[in-house]
CSV table of C-alpha atoms and ligand atoms in Angstrom, one decimal:
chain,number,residue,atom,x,y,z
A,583,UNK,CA,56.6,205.4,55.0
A,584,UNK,CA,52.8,205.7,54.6
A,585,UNK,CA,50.5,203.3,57.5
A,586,UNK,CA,49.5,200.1,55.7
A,587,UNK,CA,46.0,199.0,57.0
A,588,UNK,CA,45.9,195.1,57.0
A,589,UNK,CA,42.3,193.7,57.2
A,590,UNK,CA,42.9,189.9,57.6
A,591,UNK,CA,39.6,187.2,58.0
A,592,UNK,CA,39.5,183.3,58.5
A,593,UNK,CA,36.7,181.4,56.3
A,594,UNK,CA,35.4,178.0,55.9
A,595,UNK,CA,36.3,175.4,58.3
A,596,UNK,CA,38.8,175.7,60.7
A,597,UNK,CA,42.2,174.0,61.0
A,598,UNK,CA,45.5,174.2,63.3
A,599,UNK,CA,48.1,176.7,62.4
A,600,UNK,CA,45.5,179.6,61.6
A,601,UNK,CA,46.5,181.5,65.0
A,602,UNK,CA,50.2,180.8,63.9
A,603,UNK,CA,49.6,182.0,60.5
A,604,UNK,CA,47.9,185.1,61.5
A,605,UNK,CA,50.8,185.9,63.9
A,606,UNK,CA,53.2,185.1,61.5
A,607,UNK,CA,51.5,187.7,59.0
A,608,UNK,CA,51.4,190.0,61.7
A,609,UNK,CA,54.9,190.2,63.5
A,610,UNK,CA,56.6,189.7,59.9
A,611,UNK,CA,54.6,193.2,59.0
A,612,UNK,CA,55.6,194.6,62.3
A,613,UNK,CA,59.3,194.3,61.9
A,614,UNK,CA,58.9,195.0,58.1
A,615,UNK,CA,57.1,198.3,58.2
A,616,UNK,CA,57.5,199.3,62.2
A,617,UNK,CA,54.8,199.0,64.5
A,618,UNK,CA,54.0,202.9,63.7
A,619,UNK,CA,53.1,201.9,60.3
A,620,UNK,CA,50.9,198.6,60.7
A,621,UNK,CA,47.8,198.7,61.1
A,622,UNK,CA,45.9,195.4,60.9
A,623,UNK,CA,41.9,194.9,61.3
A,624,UNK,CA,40.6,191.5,62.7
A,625,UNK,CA,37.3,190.5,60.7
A,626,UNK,CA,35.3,188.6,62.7
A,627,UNK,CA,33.7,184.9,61.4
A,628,UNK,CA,34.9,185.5,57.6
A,629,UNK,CA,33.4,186.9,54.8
A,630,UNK,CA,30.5,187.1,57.0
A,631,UNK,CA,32.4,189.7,58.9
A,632,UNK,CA,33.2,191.5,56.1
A,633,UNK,CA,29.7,192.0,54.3
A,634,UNK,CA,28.6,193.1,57.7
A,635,UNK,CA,31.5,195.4,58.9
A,636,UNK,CA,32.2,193.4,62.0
A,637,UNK,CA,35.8,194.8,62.3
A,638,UNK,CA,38.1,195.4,65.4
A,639,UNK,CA,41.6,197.3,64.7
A,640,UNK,CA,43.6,195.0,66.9
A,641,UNK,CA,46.8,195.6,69.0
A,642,UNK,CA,50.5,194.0,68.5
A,643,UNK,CA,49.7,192.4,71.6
A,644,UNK,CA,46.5,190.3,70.4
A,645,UNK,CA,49.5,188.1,68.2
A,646,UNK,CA,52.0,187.1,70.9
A,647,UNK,CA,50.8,183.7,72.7
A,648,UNK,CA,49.0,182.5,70.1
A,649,UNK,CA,51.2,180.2,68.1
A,650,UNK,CA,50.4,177.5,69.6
A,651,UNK,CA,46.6,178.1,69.8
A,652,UNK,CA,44.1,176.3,67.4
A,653,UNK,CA,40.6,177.4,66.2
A,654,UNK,CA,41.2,181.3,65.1
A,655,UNK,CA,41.1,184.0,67.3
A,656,UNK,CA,38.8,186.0,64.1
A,657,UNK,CA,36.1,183.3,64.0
A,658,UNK,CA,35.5,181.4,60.8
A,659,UNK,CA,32.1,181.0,59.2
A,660,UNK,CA,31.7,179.0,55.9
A,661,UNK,CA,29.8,181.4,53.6
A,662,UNK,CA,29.2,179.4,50.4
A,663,UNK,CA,30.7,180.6,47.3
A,664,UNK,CA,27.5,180.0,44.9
A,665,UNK,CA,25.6,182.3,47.0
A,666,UNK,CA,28.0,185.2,47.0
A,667,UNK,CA,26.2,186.6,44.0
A,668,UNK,CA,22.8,185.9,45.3
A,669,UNK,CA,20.9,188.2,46.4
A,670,UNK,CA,18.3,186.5,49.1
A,671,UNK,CA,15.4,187.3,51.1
A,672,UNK,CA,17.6,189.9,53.5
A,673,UNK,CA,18.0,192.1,50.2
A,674,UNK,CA,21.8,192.1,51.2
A,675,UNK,CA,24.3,192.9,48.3
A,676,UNK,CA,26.5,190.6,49.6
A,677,UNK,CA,29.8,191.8,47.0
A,678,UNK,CA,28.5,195.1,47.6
A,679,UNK,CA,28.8,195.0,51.0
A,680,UNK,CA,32.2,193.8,50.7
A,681,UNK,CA,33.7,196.3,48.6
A,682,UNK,CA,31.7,198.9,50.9
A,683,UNK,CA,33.5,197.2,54.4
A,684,UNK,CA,37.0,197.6,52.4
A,685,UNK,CA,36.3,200.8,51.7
A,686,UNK,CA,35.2,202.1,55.0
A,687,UNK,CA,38.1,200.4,56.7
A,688,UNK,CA,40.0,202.0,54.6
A,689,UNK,CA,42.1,198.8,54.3
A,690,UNK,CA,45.5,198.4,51.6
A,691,UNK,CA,45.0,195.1,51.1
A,692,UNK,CA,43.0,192.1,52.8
A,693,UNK,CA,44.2,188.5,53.9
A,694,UNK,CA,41.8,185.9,53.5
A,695,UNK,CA,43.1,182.4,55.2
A,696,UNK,CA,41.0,179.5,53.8
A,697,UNK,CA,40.6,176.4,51.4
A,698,UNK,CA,39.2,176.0,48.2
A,699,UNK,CA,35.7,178.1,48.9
A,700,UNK,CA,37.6,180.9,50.6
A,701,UNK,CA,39.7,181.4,47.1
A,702,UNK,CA,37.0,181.3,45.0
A,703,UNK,CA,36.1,184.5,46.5
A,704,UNK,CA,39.1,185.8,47.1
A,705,UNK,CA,39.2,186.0,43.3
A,706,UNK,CA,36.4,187.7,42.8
A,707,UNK,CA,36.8,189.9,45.3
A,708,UNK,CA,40.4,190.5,43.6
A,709,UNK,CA,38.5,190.7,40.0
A,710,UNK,CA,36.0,193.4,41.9
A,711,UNK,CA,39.4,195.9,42.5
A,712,UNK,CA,40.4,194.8,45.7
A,713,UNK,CA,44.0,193.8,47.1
A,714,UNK,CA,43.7,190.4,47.8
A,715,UNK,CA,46.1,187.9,49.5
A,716,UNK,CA,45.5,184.4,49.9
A,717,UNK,CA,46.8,182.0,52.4
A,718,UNK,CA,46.2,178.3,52.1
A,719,UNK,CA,44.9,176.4,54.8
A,720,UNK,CA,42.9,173.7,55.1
A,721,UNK,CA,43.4,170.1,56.9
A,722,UNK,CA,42.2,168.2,53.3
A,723,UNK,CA,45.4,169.2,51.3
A,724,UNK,CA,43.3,169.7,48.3
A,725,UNK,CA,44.6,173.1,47.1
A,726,UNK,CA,45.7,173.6,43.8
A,727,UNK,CA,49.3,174.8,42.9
A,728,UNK,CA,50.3,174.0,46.4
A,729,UNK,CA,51.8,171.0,47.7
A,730,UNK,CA,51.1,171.4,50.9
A,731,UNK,CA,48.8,173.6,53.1
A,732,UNK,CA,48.6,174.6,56.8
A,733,UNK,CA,47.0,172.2,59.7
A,734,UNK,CA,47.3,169.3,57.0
A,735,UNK,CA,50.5,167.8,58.6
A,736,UNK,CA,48.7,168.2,62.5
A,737,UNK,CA,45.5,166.4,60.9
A,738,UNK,CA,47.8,163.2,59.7
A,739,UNK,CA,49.4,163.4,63.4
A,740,UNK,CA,46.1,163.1,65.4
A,741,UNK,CA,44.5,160.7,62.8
A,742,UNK,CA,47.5,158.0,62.9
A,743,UNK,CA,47.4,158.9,66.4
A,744,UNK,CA,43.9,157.6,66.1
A,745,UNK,CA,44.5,154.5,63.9
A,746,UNK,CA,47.6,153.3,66.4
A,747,UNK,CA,45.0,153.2,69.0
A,748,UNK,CA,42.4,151.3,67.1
A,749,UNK,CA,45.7,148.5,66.2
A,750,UNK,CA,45.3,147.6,69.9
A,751,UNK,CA,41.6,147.2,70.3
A,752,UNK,CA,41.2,145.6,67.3
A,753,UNK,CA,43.8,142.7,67.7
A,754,UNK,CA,42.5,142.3,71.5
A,755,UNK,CA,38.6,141.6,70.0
A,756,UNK,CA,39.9,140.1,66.6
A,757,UNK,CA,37.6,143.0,65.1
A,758,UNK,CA,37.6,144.9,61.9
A,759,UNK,CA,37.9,148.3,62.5
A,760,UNK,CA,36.5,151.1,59.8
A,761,UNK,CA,38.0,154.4,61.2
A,762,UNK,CA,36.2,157.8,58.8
A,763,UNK,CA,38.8,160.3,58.2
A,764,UNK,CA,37.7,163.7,56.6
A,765,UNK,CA,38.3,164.5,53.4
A,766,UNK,CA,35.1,164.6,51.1
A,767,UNK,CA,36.8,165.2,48.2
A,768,UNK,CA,40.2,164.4,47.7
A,769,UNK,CA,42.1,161.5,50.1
A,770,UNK,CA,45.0,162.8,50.9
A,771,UNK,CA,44.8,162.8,54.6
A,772,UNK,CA,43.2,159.1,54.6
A,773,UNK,CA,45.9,157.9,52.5
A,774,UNK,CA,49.2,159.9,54.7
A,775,UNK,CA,47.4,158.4,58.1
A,776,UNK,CA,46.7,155.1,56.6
A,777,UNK,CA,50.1,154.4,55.6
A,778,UNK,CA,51.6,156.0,58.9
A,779,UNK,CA,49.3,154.2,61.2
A,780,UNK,CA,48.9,150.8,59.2
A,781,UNK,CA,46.1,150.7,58.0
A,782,UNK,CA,45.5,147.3,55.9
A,783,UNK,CA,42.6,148.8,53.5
A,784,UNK,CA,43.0,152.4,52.3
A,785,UNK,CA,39.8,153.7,50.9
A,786,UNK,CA,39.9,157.2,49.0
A,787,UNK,CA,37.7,159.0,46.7
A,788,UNK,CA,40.1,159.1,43.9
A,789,UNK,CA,40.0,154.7,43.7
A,790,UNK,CA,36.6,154.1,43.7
A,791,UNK,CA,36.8,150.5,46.0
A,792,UNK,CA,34.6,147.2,44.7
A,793,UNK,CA,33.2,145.9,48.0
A,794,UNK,CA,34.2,142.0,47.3
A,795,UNK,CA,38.1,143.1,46.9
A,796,UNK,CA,37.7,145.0,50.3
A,797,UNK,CA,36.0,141.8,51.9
A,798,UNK,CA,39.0,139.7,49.9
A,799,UNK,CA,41.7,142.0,51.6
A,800,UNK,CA,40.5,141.3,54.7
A,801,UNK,CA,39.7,137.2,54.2
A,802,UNK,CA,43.2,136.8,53.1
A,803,UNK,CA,44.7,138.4,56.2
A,804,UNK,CA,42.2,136.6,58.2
A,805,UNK,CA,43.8,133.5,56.6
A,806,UNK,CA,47.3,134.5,57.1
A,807,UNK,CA,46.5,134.7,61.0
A,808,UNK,CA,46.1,138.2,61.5
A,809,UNK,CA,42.5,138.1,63.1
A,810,UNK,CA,41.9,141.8,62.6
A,811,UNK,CA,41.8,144.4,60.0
A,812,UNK,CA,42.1,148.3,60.4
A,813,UNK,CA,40.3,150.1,57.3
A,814,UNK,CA,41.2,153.9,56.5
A,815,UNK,CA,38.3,155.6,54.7
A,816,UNK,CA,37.6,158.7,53.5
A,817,UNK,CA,34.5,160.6,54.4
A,818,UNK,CA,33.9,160.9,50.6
A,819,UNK,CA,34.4,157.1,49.6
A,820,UNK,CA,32.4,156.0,46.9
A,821,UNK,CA,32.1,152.6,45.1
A,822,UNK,CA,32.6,151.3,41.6
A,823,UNK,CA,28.9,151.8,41.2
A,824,UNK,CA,28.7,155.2,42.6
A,825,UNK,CA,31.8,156.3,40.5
A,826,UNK,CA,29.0,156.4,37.5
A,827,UNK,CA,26.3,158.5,39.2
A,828,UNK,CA,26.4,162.2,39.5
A,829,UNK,CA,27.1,163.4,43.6
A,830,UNK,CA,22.8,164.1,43.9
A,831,UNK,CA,22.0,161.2,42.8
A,832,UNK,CA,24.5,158.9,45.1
A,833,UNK,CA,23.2,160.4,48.1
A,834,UNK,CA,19.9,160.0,47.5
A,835,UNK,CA,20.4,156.1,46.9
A,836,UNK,CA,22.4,156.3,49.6
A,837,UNK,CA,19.5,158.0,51.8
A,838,UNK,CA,16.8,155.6,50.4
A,839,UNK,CA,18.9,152.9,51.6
A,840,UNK,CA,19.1,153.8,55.2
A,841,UNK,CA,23.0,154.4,55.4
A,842,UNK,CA,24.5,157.5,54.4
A,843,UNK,CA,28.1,157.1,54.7
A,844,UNK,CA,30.2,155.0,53.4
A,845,UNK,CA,31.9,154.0,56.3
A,846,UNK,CA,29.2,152.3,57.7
A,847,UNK,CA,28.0,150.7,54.8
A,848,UNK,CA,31.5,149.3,54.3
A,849,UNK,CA,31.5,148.1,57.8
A,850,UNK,CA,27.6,146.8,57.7
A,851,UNK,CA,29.2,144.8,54.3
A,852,UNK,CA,32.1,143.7,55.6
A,853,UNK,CA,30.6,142.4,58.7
A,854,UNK,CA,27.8,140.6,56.2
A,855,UNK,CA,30.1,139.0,53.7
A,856,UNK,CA,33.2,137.5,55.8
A,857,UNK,CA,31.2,137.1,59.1
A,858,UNK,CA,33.5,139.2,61.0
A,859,UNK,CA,32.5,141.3,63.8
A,860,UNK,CA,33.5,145.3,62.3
A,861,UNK,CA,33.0,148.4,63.8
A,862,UNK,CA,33.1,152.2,63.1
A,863,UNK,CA,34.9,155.0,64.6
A,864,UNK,CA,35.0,158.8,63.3
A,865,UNK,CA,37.3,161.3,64.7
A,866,UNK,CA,35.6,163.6,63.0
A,867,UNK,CA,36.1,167.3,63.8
A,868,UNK,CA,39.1,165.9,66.5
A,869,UNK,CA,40.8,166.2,63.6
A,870,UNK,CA,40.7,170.1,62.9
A,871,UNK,CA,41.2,170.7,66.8
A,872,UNK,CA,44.4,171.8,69.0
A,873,UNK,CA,47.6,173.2,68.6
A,874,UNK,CA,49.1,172.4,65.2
A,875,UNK,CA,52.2,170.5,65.0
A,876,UNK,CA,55.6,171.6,64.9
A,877,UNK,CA,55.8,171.5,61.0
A,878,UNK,CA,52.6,173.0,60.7
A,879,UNK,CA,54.1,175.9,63.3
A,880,UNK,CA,56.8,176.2,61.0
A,881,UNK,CA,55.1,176.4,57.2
A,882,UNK,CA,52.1,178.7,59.2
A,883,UNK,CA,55.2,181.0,60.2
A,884,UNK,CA,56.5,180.7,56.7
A,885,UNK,CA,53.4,182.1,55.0
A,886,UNK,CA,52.4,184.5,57.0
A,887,UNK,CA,55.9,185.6,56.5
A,888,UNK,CA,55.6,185.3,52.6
A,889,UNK,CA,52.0,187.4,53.1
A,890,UNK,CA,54.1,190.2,54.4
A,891,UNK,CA,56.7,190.1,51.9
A,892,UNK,CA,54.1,190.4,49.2
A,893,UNK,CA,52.0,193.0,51.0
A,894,UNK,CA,55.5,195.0,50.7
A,895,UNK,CA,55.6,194.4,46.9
A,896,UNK,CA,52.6,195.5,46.6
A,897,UNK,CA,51.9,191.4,45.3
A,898,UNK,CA,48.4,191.1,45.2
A,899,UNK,CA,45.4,188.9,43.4
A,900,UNK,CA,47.8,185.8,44.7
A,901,UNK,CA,47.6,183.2,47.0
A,902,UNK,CA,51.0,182.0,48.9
A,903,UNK,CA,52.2,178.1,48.0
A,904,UNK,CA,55.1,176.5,48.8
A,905,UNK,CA,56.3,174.2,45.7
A,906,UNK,CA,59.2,171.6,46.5
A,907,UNK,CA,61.2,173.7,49.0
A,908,UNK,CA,60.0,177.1,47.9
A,909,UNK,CA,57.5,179.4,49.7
A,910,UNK,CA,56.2,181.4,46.7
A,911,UNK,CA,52.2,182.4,45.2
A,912,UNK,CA,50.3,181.5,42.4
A,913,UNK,CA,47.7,183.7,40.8
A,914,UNK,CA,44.4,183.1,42.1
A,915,UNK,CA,43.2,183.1,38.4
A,916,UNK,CA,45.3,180.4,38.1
A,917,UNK,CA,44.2,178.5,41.2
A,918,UNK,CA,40.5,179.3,41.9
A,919,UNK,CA,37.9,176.5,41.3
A,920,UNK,CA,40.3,173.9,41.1
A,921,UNK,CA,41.1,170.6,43.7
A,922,UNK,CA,44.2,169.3,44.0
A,923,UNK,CA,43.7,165.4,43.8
A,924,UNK,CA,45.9,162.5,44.8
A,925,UNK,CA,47.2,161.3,41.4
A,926,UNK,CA,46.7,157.4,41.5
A,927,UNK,CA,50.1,156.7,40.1
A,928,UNK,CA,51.5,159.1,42.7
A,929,UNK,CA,54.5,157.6,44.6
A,930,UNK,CA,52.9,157.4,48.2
A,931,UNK,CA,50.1,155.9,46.5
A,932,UNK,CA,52.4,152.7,44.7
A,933,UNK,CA,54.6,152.7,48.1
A,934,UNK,CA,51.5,151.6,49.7
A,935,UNK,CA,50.5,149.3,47.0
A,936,UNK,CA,54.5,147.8,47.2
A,937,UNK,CA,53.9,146.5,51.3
A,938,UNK,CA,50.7,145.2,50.7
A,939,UNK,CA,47.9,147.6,51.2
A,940,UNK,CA,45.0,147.3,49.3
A,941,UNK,CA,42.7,150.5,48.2
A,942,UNK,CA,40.1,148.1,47.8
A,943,UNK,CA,40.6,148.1,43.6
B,1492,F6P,O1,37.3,171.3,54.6
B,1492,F6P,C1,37.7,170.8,55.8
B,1492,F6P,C2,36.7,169.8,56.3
B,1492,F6P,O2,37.1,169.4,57.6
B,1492,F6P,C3,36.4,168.6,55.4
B,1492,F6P,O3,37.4,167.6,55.5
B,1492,F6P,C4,35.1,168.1,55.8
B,1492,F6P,O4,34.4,167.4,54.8
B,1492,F6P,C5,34.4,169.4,56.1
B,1492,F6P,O5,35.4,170.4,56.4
B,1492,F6P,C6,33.4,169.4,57.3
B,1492,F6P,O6,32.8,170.6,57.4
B,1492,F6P,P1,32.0,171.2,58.6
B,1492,F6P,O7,32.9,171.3,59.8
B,1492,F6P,O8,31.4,172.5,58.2
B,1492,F6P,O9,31.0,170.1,58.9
């Protein structure tokens, strides 16, 4: 059997389960193909990494004790998808340079583990002649042709971990608390860790809230007897109002009016139309950190196992999915440049809806 050389890079943000994913990839290949016949180059920090040659040929060893590691041990770098074809001020032939790192690597085939930017290149890279394999990852859930992707499931732990916590201080001051969860586009990880933690208000991109039902939701509880309120809200919230305006123009109304997130403005409103005392908490990047959680271990194992199978077939210009209780790939063709949204009619969605929540609507 001929040596397969493996390059493999991490882009965009991180999220648990990339170490396990890479490990998965890489033991999978070992046992496939012997170690004799693997070879598999680390890319440091991404695309980055590749348009710049910053490769190291790695040892089995580099994958054992790293399952349960978060971050990636590669580096990740976001390296924006618009200015791929770009050439800027540095002169640098960014897709050029790519091709040109694959070549001198002398790589088969090349892994890129990322969300939605990461497969936008992947694609091109894949429509430039390369053997390209994606992996899904990303803690928003907003893939395309995948139901679910890798460090999602530990980001809904850690932020209804955060929410329970918030429960206690909340009843103890009879506060309103607004807690940011990220997710700038699509709401799936608000709307999983509200309903696990409780939340009373879910806010998400894909319901645009009206602030006077928000400040309802939380008068009527305040007349049932329940002094507090906890509010789940996405990073990328908008209103009724904002729904209409293009994404420039909301932040710039948003900038002129001191208050860029919607978090805060919902608490500031909150606070001004029912008189209640509200506060804001953000997790933020808490929420892409650590180990990943056991099923994130497992579904990371999973892929990388899938990656290796296809690598075998020779599968490439694909990204690995798992659909109902299937790991399989779609086509990046077929996937690239798309975001998976949470359908509002979605189950989850009218389960909430059935014990009361309100999405602010
Ligand atoms: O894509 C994952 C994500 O965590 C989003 O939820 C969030 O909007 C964004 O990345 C934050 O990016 P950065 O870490 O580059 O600020």
């Amino acid at each position: 059997m001929s040596k397969r050389r493996i390059g493999i890079l991490t882009s965009g943000g991180d999220c648990p389960g990339l170490n396990a994913t890479i490990r998965g990839v890489a033991k999978a290949c070992y046992e496939r193909f012997g170690e004799d016949n693997v070879e598999i180059v680390g890319i440091s920090n991404g695309y980055y990494g590749l348009i710049n040659n910053l490769c190291k040929d790695m040892s089995p060893s580099a994958f054992s004790g790293i399952l349960t590691q978060g971050g990636t041990i590669f580096g990740t770098k976001r390296q924006p998808f618009k200015m791929m074809q770009v050439i800027g001020e540095d002169n640098v032939d960014k897709v050029k340079n790519m091709k040109e790192t694959y070549k001198k690597q002398k790589l088969d085939c090349l892994l890129t583990l990322g969300g939605n930017g990461t497969h936008k290149t992947s694609k091109l890279l894949s429509d430039e002649g390369l053997n390209v394999i994606g992996l899904p990852k990303t803690i928003d859930n907003d893939i395309y042709g995948t139901d679910v992707t890798f460090g999602f499931h530990t980001a809904v732990d850690i932020a209804t971990d955060v929410i329970d916590r918030l429960h206690t201080t909340a009843a103890s001051h009879s506060r309103i608390l607004v807690c940011e969860i990220m997710g700038n586009k699509a709401g799936w990880l608000t709307l999983n860790a509200g309903i696990a933690g409780g939340a009373d208000i879910i806010i998400i991109p894909e319901i645009p809230y009206d602030i006077d039902k928000v400040c309802d939701a939380v008068m009527a509880r305040s007349a049932s007897g329940k002094t507090f309120s906890i509010l789940a809200v996405a990073e990328g919230a908008f209103d009724v109002t904002e729904a209409k305006m293009k994404k420039k123009e909301r932040a710039k109304k948003r900038a002129e009016a001191g208050i860029i997130t919607a978090t805060s403005r919902i608490a500031a409103q909150i606070q001004a139309n029912t008189g209640m005392e509200a506060r804001v908490c953000v997790p933020g990047h808490m929420l892409r950190g650590g180990a990943p959680s056991a099923y994130d271990r497992v579904l990371s194992t999973q892929f990388g196992v899938h990656a290796a199978y296809m690598i075998a077939q020779e599968k490439y210009g694909r990204t690995v999915a798992k659909i109902g209780n299937k790991i399989t790939s779609n086509k990046l063709a077929d996937i690239a440049g798309k975001t998976k949204f949470v359908d509002t009619n979605d189950h989850i969605v009218i389960a909430a809806r059935d014990i009361g929540v309100s999405f602010g609507d």
